[in-house]
Coordinates of C-alpha atoms and ligand atoms in Angstrom, one line a residue:
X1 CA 114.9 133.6 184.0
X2 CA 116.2 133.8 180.7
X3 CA 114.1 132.1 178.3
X4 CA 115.4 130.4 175.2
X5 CA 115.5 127.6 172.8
X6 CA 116.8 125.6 170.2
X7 CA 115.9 127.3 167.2
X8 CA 112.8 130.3 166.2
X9 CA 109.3 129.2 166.1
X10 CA 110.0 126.1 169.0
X11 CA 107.7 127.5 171.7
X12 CA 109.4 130.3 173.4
X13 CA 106.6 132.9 173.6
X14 CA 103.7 130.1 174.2
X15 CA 105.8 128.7 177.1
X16 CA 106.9 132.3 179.0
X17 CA 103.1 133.5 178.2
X18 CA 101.9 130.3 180.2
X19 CA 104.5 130.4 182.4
X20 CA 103.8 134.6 183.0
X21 CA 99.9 133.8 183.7
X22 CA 100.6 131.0 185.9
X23 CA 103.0 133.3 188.1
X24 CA 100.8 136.3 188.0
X25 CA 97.9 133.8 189.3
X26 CA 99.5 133.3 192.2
X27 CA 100.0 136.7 193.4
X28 CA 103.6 137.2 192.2
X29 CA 104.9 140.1 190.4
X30 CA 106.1 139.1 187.2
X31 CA 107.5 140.9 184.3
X32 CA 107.5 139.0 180.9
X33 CA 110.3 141.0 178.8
X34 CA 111.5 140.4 175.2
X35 CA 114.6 143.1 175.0
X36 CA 114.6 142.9 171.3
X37 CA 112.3 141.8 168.5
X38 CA 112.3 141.6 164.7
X39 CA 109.8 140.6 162.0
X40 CA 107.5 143.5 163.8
X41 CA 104.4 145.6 162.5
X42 CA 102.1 142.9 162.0
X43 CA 99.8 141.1 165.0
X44 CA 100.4 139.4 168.1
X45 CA 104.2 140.0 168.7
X46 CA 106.2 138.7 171.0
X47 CA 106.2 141.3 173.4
X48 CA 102.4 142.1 173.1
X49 CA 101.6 138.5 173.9
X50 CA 104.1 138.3 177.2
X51 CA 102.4 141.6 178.6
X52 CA 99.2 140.3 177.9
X53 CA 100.1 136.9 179.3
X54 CA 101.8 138.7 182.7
X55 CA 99.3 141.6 183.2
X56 CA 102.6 143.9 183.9
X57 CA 101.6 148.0 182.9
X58 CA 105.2 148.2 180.9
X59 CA 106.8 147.4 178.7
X60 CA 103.5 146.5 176.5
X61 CA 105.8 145.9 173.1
X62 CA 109.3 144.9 173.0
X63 CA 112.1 147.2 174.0
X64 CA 113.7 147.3 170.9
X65 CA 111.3 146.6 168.0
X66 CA 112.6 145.7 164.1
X67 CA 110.1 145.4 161.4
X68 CA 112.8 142.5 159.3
X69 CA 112.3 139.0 160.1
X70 CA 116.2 138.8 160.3
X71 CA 118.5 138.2 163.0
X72 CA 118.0 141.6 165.4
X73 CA 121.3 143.5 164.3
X74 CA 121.1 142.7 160.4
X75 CA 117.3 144.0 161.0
X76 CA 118.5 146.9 162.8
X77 CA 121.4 147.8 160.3
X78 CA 118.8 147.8 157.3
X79 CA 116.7 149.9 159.7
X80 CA 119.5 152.6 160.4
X81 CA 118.9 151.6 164.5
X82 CA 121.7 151.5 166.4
X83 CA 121.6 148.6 169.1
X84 CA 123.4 149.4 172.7
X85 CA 124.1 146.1 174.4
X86 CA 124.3 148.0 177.8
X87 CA 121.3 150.1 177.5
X88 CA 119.5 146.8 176.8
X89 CA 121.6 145.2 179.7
X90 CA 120.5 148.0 182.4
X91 CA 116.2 148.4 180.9
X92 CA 116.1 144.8 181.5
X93 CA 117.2 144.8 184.8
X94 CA 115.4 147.9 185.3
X95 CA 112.4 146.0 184.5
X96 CA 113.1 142.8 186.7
X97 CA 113.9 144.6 189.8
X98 CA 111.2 145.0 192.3
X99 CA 109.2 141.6 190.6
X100 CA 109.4 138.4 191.8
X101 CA 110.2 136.5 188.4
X102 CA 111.3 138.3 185.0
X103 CA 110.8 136.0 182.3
X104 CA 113.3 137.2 180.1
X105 CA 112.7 136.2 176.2
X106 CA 115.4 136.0 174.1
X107 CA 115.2 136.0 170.0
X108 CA 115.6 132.6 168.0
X109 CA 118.1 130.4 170.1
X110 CA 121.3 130.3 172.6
X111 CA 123.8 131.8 170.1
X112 CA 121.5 133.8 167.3
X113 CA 123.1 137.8 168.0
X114 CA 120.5 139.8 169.6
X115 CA 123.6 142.5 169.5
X116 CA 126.9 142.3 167.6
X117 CA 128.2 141.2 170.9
X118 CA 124.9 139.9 172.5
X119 CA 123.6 137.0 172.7
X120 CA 120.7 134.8 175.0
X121 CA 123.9 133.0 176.9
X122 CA 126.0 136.5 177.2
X123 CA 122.6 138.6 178.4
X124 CA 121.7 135.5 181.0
X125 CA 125.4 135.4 181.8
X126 CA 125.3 139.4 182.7
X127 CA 122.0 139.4 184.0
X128 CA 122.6 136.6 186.5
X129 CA 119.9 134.5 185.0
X130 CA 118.9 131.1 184.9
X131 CA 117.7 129.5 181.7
X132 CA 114.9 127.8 180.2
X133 CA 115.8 125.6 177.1
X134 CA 112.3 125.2 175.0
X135 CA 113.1 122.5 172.5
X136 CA 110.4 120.8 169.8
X137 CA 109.4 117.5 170.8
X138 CA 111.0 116.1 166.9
X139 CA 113.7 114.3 165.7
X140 CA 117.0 116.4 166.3
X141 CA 116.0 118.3 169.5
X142 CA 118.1 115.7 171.3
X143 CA 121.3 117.4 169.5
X144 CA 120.0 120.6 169.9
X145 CA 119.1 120.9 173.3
X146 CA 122.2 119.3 174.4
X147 CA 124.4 121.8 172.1
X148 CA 121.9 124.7 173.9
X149 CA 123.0 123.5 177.6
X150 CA 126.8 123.1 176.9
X151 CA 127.2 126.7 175.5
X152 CA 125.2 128.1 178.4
X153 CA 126.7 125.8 181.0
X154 CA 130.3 126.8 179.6
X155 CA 129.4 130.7 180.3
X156 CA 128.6 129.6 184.2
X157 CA 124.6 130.2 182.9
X158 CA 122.5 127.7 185.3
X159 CA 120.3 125.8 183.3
X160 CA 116.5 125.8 185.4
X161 CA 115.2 122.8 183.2
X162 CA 114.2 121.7 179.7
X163 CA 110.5 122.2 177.9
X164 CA 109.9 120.0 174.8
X165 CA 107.0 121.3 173.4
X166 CA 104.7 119.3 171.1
X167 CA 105.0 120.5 167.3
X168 CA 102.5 120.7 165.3
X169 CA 103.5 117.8 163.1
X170 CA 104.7 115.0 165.3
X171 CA 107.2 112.3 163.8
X172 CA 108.4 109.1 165.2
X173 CA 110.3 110.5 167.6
X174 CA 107.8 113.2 169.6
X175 CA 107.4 111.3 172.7
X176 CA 110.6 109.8 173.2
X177 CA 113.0 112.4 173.2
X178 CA 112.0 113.7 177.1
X179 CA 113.0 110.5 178.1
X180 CA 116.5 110.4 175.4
X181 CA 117.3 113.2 177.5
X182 CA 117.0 112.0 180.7
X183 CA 119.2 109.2 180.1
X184 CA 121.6 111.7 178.4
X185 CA 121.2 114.2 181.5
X186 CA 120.2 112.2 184.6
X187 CA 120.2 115.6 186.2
X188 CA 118.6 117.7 184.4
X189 CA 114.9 118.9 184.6
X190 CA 112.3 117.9 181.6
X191 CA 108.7 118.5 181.2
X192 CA 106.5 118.0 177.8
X193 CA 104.0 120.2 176.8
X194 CA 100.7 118.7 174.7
X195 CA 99.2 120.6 171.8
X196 CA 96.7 123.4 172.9
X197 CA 97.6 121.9 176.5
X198 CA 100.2 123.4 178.7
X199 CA 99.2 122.2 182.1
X200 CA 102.2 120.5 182.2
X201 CA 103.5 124.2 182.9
X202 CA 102.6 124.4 186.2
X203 CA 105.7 122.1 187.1
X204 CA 107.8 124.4 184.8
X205 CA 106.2 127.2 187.3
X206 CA 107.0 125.0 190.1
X207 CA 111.2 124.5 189.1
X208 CA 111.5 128.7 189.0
X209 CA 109.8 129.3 192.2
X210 CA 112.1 126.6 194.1
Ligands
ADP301 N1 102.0 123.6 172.7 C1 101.5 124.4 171.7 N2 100.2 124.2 171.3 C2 99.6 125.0 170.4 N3 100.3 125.9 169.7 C3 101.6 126.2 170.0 C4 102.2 125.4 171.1 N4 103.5 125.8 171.2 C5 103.6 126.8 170.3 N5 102.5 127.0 169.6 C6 102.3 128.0 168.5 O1 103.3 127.8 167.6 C7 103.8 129.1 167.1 C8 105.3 129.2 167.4 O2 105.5 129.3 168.8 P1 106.2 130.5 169.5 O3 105.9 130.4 171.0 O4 105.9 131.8 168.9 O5 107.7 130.1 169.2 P2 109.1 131.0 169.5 O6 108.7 132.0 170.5 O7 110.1 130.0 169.9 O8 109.4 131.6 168.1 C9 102.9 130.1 167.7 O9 101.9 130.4 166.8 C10 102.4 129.5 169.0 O10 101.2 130.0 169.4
MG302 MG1 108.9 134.1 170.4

């Protein structure tokens, strides 16, 4: 399961790290995977937080880490690090064989280039994966999550359901847009996550193991 979003800082890690100890609660083997990461070197990275979350042995960091809190291949050009869009194809499958679930995270949202030629829809899309749109629960996710299904249902990527998690600021809107959606999507799967709350995860949990 490819995890990914509308946009950076929306809820990606805090959803795969709930959705990673929820999994590995039950017995399952789970590997929580970010292939590539930038703005590392200081604490709690992604990939630190979704080992921690999923109890897995490896990878304990990212695959690929990039100190610049850029877009992965700008950080890795200022960085002299040449990224391999098949290597990082073939560890992370590496990785999810022989688990049950591989929660796969990707970096910022559907389209931001992991790779020149890489991206969350093209790595699901070669991977096989199904997706997990986190959105923020604020005006404009309606637009933005919509935007983040069409470009990964137009690559054949199966979209496994929609999170809207609660920012820290809410506006008018945070509330309403679950139920926006669902009038938008009749078909599509939505579940709202509180602040400092994510039990609502466990039906997230429930959509990946069906
Ligand atoms: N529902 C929530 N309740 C409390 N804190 C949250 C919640 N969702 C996200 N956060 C915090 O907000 C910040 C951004 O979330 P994060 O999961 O890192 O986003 P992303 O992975 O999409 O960049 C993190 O510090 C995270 O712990
Ligand atoms: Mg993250």
């Amino acid at each position: 399961v490819i995890v990914t979003g509308t946009d950076t800082g929306v809820g990606k890690t805090y959803v795969a790290c709930g959705l990673a100890r929820r999994l590995s609660a039950r017995g399952l083997r789970v590997a929580a995977i970010k292939p590539i990461e930038s703005g590392c070197g200081g604490a709690g990275e992604d990939g630190m937080l979704l080992a921690e979350a999923s109890g897995q042995a490896q990878p304990t960091v990212a695959l690929v880490r990039l100190r610049a809190p850029l877009a992965p291949p700008l950080a890795a050009e200022l960085e002299g690090v040449e990224l391999d869009d098949d290597r990082i194809e073939a560890e992370t499958l590496a990785l999810a064989e022989g688990t049950d679930v591989a929660l796969i995270e990707g970096a910022g949202g559907v389209l931001t280039p992991l790779t020149w030629r890489l991206n969350a829809v093209e790595l699901a899309r070669r991977l096989g994966a199904r997706a997990l749109v986190v959105g923020s629960d604020r005006l404009g996710t309606v637009n933005h999550v919509l935007l983040s299904c069409e470009a990964l249902e137009r690559a054949g990527v199966d979209v496994a359901g929609i999170v809207l998690n609660a920012p820290e600021v809410p506006d008018a809107s945070t509330g309403s847009n679950a139920a926006t959606l669902a009038r938008l999507r009749t078909e599509l799967s939505i579940a709202v996550i509180a602040r400092d709350d994510d039990a609502n995860l466990d039906e997230v949990t429930r959509w990946l193991l069906d």
